[in-house]
Tab-separated table of C-alpha atoms in Angstrom:
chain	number	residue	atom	x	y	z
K	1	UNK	CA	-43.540	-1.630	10.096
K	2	UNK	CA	-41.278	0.849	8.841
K	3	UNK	CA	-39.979	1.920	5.700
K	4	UNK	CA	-36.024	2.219	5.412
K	5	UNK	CA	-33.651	3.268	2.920
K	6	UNK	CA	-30.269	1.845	2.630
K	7	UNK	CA	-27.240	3.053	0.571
K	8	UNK	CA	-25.210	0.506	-0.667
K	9	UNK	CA	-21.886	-0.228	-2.475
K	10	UNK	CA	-19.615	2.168	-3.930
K	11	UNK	CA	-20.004	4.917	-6.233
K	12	UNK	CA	-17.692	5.845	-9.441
K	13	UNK	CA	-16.098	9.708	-9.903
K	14	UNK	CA	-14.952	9.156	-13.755
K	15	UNK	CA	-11.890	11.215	-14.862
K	16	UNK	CA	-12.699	10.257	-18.513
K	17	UNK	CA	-14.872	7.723	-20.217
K	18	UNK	CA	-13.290	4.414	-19.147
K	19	UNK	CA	-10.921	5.185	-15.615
K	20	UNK	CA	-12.377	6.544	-12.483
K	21	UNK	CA	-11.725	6.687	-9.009
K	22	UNK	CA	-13.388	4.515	-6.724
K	23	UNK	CA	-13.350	1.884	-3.608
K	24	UNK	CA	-13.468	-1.979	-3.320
K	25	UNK	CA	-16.840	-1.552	-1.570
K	26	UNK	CA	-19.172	-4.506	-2.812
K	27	UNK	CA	-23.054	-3.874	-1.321
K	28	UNK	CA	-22.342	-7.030	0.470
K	29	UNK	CA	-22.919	-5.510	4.083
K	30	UNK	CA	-26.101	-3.494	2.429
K	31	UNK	CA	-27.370	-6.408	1.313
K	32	UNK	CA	-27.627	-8.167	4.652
K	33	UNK	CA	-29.157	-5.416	6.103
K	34	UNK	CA	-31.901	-5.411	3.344
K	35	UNK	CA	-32.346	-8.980	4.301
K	36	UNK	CA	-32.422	-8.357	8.114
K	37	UNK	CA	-34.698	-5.470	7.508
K	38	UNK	CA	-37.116	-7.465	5.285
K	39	UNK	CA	-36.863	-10.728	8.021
K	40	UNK	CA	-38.379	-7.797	10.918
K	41	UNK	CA	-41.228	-7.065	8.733
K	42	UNK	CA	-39.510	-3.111	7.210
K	43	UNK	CA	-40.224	-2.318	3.699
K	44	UNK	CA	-36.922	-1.860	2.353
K	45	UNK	CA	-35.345	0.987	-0.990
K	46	UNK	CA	-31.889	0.487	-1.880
K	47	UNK	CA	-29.882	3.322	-3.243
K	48	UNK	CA	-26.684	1.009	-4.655
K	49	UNK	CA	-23.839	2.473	-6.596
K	50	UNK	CA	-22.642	-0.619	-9.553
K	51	UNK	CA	-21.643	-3.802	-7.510
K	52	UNK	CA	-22.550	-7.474	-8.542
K	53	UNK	CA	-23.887	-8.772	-5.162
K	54	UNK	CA	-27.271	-10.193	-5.273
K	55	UNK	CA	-29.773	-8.107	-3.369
K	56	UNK	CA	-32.849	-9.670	-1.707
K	57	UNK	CA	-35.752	-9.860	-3.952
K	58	UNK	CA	-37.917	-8.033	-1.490
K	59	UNK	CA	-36.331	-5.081	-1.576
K	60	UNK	CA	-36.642	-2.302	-4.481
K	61	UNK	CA	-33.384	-1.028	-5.620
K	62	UNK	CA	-32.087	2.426	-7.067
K	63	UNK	CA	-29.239	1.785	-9.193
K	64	UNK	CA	-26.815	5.023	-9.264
K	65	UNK	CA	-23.439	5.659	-10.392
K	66	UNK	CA	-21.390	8.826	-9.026
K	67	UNK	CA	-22.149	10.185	-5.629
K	68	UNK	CA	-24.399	13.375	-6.738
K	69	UNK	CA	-26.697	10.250	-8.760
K	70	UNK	CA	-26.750	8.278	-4.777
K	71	UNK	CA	-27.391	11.777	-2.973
K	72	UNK	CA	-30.267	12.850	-5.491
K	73	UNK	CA	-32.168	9.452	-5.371
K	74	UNK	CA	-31.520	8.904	-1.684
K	75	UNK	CA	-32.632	12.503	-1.046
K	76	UNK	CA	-35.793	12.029	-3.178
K	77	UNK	CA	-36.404	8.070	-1.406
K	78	UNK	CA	-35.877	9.440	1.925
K	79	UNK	CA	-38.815	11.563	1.758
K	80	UNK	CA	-41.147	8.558	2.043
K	81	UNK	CA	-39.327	6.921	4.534
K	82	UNK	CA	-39.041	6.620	8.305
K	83	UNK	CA	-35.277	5.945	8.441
K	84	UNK	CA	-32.144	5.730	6.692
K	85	UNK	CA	-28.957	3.329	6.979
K	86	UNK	CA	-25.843	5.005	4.973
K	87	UNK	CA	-24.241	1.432	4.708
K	88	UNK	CA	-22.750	2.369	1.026
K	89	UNK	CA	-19.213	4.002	0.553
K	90	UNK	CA	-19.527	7.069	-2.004
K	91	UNK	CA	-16.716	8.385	-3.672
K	92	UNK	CA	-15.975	11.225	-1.766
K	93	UNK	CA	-13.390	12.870	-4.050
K	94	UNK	CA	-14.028	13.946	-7.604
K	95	UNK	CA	-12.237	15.502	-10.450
K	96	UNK	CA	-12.772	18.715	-10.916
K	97	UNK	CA	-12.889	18.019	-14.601
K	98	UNK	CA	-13.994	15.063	-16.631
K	99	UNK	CA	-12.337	14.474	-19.746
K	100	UNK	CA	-14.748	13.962	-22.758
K	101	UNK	CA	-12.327	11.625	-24.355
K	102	UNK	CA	-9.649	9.052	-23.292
K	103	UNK	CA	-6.834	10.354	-21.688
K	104	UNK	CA	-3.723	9.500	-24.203
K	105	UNK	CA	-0.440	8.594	-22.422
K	106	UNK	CA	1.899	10.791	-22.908
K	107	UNK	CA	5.278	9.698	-21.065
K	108	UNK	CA	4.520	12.260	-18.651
K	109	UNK	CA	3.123	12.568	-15.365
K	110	UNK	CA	-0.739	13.687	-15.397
K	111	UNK	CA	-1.819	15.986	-12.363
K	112	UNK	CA	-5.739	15.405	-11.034
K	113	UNK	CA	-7.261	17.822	-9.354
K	114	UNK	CA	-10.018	16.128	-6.698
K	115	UNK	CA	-12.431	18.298	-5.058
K	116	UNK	CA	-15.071	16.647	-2.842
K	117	UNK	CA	-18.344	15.415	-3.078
K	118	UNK	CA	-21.102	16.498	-1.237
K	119	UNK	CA	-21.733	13.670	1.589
K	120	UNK	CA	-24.515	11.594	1.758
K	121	UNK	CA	-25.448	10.300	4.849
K	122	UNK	CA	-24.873	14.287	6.252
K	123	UNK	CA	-27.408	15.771	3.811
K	124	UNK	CA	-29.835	13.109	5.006
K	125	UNK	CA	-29.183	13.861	8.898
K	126	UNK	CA	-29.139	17.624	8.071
K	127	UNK	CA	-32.697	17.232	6.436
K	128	UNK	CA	-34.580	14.468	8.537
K	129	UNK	CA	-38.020	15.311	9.805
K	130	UNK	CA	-37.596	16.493	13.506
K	131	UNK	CA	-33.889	17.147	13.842
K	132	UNK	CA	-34.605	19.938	16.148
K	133	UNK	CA	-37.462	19.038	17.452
K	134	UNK	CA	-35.643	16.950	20.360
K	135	UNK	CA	-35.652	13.005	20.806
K	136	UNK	CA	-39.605	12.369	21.281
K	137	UNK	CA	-41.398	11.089	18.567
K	138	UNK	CA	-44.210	13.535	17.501
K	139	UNK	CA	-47.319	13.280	19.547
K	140	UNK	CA	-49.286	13.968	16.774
K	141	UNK	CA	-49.973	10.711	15.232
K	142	UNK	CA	-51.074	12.981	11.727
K	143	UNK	CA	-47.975	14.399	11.420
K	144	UNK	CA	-44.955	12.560	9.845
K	145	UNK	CA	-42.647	10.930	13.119
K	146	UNK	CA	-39.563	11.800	13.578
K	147	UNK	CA	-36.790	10.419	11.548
K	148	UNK	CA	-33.519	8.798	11.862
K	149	UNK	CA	-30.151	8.045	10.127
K	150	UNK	CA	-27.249	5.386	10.970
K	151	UNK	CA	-23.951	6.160	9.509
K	152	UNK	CA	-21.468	3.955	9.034
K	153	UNK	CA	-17.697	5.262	8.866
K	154	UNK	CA	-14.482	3.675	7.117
K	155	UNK	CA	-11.639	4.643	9.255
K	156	UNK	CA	-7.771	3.389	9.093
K	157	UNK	CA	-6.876	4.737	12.714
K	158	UNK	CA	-8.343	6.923	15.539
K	159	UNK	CA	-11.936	4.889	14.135
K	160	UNK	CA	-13.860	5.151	17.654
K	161	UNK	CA	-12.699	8.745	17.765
K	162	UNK	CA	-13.475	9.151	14.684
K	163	UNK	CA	-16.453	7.723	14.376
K	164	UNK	CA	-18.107	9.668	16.914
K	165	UNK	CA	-16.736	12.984	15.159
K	166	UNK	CA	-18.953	11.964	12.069
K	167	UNK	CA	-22.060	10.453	13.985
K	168	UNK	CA	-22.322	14.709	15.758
K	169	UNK	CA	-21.546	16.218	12.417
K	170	UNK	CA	-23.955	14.042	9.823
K	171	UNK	CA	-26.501	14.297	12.879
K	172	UNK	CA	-26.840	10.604	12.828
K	173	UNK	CA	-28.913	8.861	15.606
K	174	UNK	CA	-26.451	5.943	15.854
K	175	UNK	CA	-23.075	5.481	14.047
K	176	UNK	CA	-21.343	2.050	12.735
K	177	UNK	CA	-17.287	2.179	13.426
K	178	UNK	CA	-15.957	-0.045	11.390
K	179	UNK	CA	-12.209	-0.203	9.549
K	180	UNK	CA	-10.749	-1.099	6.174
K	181	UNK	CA	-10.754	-4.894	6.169
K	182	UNK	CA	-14.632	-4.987	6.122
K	183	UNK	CA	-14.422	-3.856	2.321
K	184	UNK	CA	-15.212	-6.516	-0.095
K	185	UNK	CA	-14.865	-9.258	2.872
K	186	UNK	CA	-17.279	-12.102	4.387
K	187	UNK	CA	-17.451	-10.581	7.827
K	188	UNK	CA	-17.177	-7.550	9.247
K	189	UNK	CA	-15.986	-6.288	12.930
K	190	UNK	CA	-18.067	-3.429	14.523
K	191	UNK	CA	-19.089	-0.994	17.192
K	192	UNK	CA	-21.782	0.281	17.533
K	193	UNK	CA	-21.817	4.065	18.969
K	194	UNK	CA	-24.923	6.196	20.343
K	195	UNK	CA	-24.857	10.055	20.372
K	196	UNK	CA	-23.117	10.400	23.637
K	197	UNK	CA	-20.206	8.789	22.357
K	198	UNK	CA	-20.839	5.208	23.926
K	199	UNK	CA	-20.459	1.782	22.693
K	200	UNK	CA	-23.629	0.568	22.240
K	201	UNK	CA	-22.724	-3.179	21.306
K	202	UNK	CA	-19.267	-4.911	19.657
K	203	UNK	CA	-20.492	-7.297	17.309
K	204	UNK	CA	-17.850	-9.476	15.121
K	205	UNK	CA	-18.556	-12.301	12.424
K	206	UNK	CA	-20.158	-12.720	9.238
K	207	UNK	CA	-22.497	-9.970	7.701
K	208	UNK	CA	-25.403	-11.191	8.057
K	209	UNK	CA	-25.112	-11.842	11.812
K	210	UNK	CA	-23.902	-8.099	11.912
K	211	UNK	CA	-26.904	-6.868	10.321
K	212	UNK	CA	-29.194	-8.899	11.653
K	213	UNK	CA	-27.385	-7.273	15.541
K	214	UNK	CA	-27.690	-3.834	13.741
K	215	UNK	CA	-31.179	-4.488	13.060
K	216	UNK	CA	-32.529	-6.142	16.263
K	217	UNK	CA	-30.790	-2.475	17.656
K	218	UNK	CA	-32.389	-0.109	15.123
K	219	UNK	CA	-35.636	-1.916	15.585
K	220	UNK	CA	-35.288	-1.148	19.910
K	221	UNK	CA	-33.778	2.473	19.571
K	222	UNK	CA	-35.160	3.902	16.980
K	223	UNK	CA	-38.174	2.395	15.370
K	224	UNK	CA	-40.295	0.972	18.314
K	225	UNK	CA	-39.321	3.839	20.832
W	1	UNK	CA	-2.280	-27.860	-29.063
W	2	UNK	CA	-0.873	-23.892	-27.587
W	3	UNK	CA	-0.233	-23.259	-24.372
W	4	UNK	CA	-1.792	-19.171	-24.239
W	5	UNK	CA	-1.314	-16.191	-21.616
W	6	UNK	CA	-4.564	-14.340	-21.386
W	7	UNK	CA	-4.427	-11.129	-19.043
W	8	UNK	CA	-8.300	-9.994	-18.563
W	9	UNK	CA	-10.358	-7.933	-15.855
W	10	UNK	CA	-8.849	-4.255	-14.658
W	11	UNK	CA	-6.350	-3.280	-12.433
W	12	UNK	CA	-6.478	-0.970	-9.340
W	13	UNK	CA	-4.180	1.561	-8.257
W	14	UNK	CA	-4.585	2.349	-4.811
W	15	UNK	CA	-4.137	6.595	-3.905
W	16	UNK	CA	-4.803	4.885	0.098
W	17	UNK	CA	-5.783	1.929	1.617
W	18	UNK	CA	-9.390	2.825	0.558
W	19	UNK	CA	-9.361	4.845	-3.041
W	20	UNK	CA	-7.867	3.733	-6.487
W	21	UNK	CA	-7.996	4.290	-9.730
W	22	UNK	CA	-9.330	1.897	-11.727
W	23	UNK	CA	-12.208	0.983	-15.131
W	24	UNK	CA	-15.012	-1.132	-15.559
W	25	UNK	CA	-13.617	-4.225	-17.180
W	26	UNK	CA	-15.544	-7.214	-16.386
W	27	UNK	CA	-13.620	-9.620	-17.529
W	28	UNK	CA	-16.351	-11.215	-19.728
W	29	UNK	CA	-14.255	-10.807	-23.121
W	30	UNK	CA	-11.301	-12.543	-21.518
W	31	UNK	CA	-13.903	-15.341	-20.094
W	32	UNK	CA	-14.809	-15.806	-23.757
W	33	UNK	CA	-11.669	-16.179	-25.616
W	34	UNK	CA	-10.586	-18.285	-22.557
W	35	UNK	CA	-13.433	-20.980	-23.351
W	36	UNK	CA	-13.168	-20.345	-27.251
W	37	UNK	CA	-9.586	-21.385	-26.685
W	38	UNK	CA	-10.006	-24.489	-24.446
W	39	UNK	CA	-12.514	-25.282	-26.856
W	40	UNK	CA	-9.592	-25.570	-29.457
W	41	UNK	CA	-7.327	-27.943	-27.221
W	42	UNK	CA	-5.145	-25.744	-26.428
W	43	UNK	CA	-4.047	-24.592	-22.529
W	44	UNK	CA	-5.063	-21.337	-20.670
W	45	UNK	CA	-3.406	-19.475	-18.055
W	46	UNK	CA	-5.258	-16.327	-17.281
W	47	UNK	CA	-3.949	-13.337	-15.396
W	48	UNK	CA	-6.796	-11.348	-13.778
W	49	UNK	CA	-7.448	-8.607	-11.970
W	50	UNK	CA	-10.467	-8.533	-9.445
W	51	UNK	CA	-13.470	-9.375	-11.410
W	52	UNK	CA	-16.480	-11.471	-10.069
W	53	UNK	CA	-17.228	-12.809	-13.290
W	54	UNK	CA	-16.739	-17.041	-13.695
W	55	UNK	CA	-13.493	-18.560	-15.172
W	56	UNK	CA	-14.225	-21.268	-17.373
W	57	UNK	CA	-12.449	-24.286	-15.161
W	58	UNK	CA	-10.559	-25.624	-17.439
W	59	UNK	CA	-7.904	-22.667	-17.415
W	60	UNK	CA	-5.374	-22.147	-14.258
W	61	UNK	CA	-6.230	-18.313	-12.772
W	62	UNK	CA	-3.976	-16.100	-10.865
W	63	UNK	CA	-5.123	-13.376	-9.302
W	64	UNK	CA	-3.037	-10.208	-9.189
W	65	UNK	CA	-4.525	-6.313	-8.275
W	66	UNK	CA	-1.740	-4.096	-8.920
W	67	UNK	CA	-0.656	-3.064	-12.999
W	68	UNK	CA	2.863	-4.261	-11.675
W	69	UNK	CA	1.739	-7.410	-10.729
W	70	UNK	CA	-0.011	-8.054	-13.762
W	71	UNK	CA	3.280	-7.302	-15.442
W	72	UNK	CA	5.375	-9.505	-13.300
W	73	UNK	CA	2.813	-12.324	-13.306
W	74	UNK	CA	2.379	-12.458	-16.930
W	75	UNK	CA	6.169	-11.673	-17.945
W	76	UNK	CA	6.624	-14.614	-15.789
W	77	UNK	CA	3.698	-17.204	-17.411
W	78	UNK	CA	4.769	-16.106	-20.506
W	79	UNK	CA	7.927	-17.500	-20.613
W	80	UNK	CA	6.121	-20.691	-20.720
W	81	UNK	CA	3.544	-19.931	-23.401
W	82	UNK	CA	3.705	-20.241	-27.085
W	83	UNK	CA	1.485	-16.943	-27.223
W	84	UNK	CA	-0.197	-14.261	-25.440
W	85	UNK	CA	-3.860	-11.964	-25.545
W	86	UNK	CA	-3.556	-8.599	-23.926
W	87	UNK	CA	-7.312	-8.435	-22.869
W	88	UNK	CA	-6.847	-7.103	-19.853
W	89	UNK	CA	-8.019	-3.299	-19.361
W	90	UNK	CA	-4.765	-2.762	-17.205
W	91	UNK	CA	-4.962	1.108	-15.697
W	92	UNK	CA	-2.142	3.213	-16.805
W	93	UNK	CA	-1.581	5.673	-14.230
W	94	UNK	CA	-0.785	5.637	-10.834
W	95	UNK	CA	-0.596	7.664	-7.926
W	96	UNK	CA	3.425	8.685	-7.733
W	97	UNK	CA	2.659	8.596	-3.862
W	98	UNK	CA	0.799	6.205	-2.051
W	99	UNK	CA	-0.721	7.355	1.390
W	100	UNK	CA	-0.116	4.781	3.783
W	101	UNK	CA	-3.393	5.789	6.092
W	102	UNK	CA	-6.763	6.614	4.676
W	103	UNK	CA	-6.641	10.522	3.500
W	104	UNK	CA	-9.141	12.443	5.613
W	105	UNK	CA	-10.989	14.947	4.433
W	106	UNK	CA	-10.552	19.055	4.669
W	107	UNK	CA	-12.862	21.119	2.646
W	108	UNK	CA	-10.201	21.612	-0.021
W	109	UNK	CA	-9.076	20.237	-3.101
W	110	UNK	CA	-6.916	17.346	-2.877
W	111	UNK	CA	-4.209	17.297	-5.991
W	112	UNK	CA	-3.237	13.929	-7.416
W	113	UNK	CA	0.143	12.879	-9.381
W	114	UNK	CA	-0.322	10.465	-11.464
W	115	UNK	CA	2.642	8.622	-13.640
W	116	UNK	CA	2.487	5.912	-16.273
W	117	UNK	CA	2.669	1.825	-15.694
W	118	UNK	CA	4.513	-0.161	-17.394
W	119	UNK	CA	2.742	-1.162	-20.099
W	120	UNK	CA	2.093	-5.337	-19.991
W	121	UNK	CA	1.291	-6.458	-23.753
W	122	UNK	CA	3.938	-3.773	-24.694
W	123	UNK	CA	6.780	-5.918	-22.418
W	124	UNK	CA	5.400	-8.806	-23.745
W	125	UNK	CA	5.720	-7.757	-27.417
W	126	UNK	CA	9.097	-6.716	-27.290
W	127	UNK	CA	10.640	-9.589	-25.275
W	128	UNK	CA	9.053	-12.481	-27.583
W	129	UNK	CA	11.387	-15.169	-28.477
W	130	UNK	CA	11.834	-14.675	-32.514
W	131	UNK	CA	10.946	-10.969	-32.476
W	132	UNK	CA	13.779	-10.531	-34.454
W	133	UNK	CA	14.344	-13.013	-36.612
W	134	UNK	CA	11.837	-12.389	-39.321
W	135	UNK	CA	8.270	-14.065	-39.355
W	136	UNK	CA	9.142	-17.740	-40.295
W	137	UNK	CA	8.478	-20.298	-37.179
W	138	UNK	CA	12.162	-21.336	-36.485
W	139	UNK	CA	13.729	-24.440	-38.372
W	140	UNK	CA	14.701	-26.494	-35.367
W	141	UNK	CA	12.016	-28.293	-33.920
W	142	UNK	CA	14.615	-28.283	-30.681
W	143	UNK	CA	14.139	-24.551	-30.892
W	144	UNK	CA	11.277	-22.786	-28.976
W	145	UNK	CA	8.865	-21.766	-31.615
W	146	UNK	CA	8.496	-17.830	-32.450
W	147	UNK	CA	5.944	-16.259	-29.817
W	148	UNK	CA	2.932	-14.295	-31.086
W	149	UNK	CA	1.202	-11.436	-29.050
W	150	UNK	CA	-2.173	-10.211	-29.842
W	151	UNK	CA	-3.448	-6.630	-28.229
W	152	UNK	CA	-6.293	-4.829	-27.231
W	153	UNK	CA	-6.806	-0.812	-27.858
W	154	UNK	CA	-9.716	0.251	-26.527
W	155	UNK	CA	-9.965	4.199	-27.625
W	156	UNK	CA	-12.547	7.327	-28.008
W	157	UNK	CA	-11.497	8.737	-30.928
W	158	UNK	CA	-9.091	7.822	-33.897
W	159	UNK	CA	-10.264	3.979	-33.354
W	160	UNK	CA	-8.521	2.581	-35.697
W	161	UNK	CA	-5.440	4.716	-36.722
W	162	UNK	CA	-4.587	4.073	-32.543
W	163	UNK	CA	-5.014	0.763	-33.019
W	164	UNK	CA	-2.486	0.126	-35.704
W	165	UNK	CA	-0.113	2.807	-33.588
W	166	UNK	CA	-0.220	0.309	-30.824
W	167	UNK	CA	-0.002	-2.374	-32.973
W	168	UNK	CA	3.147	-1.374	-34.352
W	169	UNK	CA	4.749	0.245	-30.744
W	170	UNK	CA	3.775	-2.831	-28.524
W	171	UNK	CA	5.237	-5.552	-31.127
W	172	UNK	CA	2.340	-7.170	-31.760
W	173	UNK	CA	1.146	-9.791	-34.364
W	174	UNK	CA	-2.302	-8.886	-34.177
W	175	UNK	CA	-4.514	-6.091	-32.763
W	176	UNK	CA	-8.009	-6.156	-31.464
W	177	UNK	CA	-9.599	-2.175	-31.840
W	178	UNK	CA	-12.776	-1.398	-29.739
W	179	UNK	CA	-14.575	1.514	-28.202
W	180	UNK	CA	-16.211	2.121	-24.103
W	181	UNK	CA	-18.906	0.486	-25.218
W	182	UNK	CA	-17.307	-2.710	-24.936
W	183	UNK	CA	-16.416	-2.708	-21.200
W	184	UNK	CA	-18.542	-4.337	-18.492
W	185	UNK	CA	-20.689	-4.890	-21.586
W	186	UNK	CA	-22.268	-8.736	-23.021
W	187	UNK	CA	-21.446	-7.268	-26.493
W	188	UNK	CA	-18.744	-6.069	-28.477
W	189	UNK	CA	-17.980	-4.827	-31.751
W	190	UNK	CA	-14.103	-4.952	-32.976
W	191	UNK	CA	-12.252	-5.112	-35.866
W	192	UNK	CA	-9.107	-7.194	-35.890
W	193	UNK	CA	-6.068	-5.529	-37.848
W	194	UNK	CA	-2.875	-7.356	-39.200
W	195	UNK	CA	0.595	-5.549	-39.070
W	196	UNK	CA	0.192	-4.092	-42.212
W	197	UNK	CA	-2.419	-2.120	-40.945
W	198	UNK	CA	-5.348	-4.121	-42.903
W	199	UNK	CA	-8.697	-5.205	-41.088
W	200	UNK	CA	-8.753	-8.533	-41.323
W	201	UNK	CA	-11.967	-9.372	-40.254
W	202	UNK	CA	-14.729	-7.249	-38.394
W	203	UNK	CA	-16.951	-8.744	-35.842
W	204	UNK	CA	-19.977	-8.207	-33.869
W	205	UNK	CA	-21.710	-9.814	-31.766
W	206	UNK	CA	-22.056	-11.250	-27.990
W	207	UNK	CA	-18.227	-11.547	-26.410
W	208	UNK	CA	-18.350	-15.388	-26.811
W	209	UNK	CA	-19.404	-15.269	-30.843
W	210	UNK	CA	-16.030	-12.484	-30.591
W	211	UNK	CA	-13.926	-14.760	-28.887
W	212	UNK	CA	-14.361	-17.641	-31.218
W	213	UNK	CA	-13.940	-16.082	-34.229
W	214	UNK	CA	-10.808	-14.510	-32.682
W	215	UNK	CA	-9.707	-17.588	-32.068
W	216	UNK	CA	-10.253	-18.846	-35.136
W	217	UNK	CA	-7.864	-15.855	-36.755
W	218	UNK	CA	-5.295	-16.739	-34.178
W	219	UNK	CA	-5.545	-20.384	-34.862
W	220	UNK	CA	-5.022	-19.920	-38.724
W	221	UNK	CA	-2.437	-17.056	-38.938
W	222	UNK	CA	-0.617	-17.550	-35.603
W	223	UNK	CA	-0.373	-21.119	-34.529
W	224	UNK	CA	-1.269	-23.418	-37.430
W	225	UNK	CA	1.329	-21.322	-39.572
């Protein structure tokens, strides 16, 4: 059995106390791979920005809002954990300022500075347990095994390419391509990508079937090697 | 019996096919007065933004995403309606570009140019049928009666001196004044002001106790009159 955080949903970067920028992201593909998770036998955290899908009941969840509230509780979950899926989609622009009170229209144009968050899944792959200690899972069954992270990225074109660009520089151990119609939708349409670059499996249909493909992967790579 | 636009939930405004601007509005206050209303006999059309929250199904929906298309939509319905409720949390700014491909990031800041919407209950206000002819329904029961528009201002600061600044700019017969606290929230506390500036009544309370003495203000000063 292993224990696994997930990130899930979308986070909020607030330019003042009512509007922010965010996505349509809506914890629905987290949420089948709690379930999936939970169905193998994993002990399962969510880290979940605000969304209103129901998560399984088996599963302990974080709520956050912004990114830096998803990075310090997935940071701080991680710690007890063997592995981490970065299934949510943070925010990854904020305002350089908030404004205290509601922005007033004016009649005139308003110019936002964004400056970017810092990334979630990467600080995860930067800091997991064995990084650089090659693929073998510590032989010393005292000492902590080796962890792992799956990415997922959002991409509108180039996505394979893409996709394996993120996976090298978040140090992820295998990275979910996937493009803009899987927000907020039923299904979803992946592939799934290893380190050199390869497709591991295409898998297309609902989310649950997806996870539950993720999962039976995960489960062969990562936790049972 | 009425037939009543409601516009409720937020609207998004997209900076790429991913990332918009947007608020929390849940649509739970304009799921409220859209019950408290059916409850009266009279018919509901509601114009919505995405929200997940439940419709009572009595009332015909259509879905819009966009500030323009609430506009559109509802300038539209309304031609058909004796009377409107700006409940809707409609954002106010949008990007003056849209990217057409998901914007990538660099390391630097990204800067944003916002401009104004149109504003919805503000169209509405000023192109009711017997804005200008003085407060009386008209004479000829051939005639269409007067229209009636009641607003929302949701504000920081200045609650209520806003409120009856809207009031007054928008063209509308009634205005509904609430704070942040009310959004995504089961409660609300608002006070409803007249033209002359005067609360008429001030309520607290869950959104549906809200919505029906709302109702019950329209009812008496705006459709039984």
């Amino acid at each position: 059995m292993a224990r696994i955080l997930i990130t899930s949903g979308p986070t909020r970067q607030y330019l003042d106390p009512v509007r922010y920028v965010t996505n349509a992201s809506s914890g629905r593909m987290g949420a089948a791979l709690a379930t999936a998770a939970l169905e193998l036998g994993h002990e399962v955290v969510i880290v979940s920005g605000p969304v209103t899908v129901d998560y399984p009941a088996g599963a302990t969840v974080i709520p956050v809002v912004t990114t830096d509230e998803m990075l310090q509780a997935a940071v701080e979950t991680f710690k007890q954990c063997d592995g981490a899926i970065g299934a949510a989609a943070p925010c990854d622009y904020m305002p350089r300022q908030i404004q205290t009170q509601k922005i007033s229209k004016t009649g005139k144009p308003l110019t936002i500075e964004l400056v970017e968050t810092a990334d979630v899944v990467a600080t995860l792959g930067q800091n997991k347990r064995g990084r650089d200690r090659g693929d073998q899972p510590l032989a010393d069954d005292r000492s902590p095994r080796r962890q792992w992270v799956v990415g997922f990225a959002l991409e509108t074109e180039d996505q394979r390419f893409r996709a394996i660009v993120k996976l090298e520089r978040k140090h992820c151990d295998l990275m979910v391509s996937n493009g803009p119609s899987a927000i907020d939708a039923a299904d979803n349409e992946v592939e799934l990508l290893d380190p050199d670059g390869n497709v591991i499996e295409a898998i297309a249909g609902d989310k649950e079937h997806v996870a539950r493909r993720l999962l039976a992967q995960i489960q062969q790579r990562l936790i049972s090697s």
